[in-house]
Short mmCIF file of C-alpha atoms in Angstrom, two decimals:
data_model
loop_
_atom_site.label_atom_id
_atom_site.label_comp_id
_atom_site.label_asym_id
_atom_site.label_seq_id
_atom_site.Cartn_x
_atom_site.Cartn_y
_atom_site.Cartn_z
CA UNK A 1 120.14 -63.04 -193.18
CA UNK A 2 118.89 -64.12 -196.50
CA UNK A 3 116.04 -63.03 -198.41
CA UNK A 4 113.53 -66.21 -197.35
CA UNK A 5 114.39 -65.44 -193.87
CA UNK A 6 114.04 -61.57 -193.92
CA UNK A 7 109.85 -62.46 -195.41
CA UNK A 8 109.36 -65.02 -192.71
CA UNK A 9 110.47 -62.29 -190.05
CA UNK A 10 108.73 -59.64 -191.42
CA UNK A 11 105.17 -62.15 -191.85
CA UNK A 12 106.05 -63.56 -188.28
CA UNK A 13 105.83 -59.62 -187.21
CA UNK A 14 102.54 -59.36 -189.01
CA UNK A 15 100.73 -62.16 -187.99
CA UNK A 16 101.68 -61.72 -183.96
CA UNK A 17 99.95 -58.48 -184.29
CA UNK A 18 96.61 -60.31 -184.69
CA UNK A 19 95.11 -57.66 -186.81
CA UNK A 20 96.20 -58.86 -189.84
CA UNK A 21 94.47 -59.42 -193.36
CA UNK A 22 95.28 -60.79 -196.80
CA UNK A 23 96.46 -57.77 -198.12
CA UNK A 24 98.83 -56.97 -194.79
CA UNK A 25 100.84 -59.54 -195.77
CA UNK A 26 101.49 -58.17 -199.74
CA UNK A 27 104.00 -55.61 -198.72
CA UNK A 28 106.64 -58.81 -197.53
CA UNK A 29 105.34 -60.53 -200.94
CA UNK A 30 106.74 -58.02 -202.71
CA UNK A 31 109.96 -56.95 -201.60
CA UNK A 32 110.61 -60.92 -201.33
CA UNK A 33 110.03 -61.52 -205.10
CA UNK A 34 111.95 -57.88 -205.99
CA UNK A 35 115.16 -59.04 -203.74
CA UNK A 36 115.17 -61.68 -206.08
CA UNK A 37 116.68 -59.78 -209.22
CA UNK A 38 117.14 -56.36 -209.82
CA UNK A 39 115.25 -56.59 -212.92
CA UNK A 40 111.83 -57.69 -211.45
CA UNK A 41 109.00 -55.61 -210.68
CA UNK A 42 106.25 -56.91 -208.74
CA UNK A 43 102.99 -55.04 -209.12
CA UNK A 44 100.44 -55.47 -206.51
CA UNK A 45 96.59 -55.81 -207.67
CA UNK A 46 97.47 -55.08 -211.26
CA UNK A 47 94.36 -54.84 -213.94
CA UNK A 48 91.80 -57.47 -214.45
CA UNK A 49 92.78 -60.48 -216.63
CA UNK A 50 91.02 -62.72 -218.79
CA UNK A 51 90.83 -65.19 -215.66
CA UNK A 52 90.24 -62.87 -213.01
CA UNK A 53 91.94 -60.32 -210.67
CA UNK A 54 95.69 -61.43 -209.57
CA UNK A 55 97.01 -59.36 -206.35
CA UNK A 56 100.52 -59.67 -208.38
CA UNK A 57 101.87 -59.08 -211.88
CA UNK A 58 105.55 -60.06 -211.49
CA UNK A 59 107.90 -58.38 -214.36
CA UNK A 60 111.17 -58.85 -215.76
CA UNK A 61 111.65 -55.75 -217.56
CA UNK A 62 109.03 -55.51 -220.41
CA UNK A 63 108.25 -59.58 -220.05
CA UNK A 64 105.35 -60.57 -217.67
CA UNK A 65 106.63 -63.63 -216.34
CA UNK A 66 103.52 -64.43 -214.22
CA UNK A 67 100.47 -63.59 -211.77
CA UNK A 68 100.78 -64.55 -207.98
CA UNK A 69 97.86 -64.81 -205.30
CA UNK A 70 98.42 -63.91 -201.61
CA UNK A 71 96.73 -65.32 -199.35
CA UNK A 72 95.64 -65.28 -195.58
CA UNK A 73 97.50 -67.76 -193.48
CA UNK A 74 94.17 -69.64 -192.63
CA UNK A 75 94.10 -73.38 -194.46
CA UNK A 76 91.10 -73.37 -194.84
CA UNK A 77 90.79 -70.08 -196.61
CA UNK A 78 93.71 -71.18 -199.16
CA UNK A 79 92.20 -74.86 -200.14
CA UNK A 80 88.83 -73.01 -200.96
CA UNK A 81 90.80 -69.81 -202.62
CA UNK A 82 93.08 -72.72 -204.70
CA UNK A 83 90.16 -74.43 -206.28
CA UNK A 84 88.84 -71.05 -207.43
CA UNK A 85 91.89 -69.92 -208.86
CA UNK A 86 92.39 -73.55 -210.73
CA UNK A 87 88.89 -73.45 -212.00
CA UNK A 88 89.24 -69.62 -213.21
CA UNK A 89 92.67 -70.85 -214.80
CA UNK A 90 90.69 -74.04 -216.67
CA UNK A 91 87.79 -71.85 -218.05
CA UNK A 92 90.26 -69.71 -218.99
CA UNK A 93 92.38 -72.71 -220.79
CA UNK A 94 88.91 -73.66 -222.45
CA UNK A 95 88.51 -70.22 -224.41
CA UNK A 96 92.20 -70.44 -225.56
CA UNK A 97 93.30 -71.94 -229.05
CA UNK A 98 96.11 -74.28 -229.43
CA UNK A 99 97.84 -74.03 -232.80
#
């Protein structure tokens, strides 16, 4: 079984349960993006950042290679949480100089 298939199982498991929340679903996140390469750390809810509160900080060694969001399965819930996140990204864009 590959790695894409082990994170569907185990999010499959989580969501059948019915009791399940953004952050039950963070655990499968991470081991997903840390099967990836043995060099990359993901960090869940690392430290506020200029543009707001990531659940991940995904690491290659020293490098931060990016931020992730997690979200609930509802669709709803992840068009509203997608505009926030792009608006917190383009205020954050605004108060950053290009040289």
């Amino acid at each position: 079984m590959n790695y894409l298939q082990v994170y569907f199982q185990e999010v499959t498991q989580v969501y059948q349960g019915q009791n399940a929340t953004e952050h039950s679903y963070r655990p499968a996140l991470k081991k997903l993006m840390e099967s990836l390469d043995s060099g990359i750390q993901a960090i869940n809810e690392p430290k506020r950042i200029a543009c707001g509160a990531p659940d991940f900080l995904v690491k290659n060694g020293v490098l931060d290679v990016g931020y992730m969001e997690a979200k609930d399965t509802e669709v709803l819930n992840v068009k509203k949480s997608l505009i926030k996140i792009a608006q917190n990204m383009l205020n954050f864009g605004r108060r950053i100089k290009i040289f």
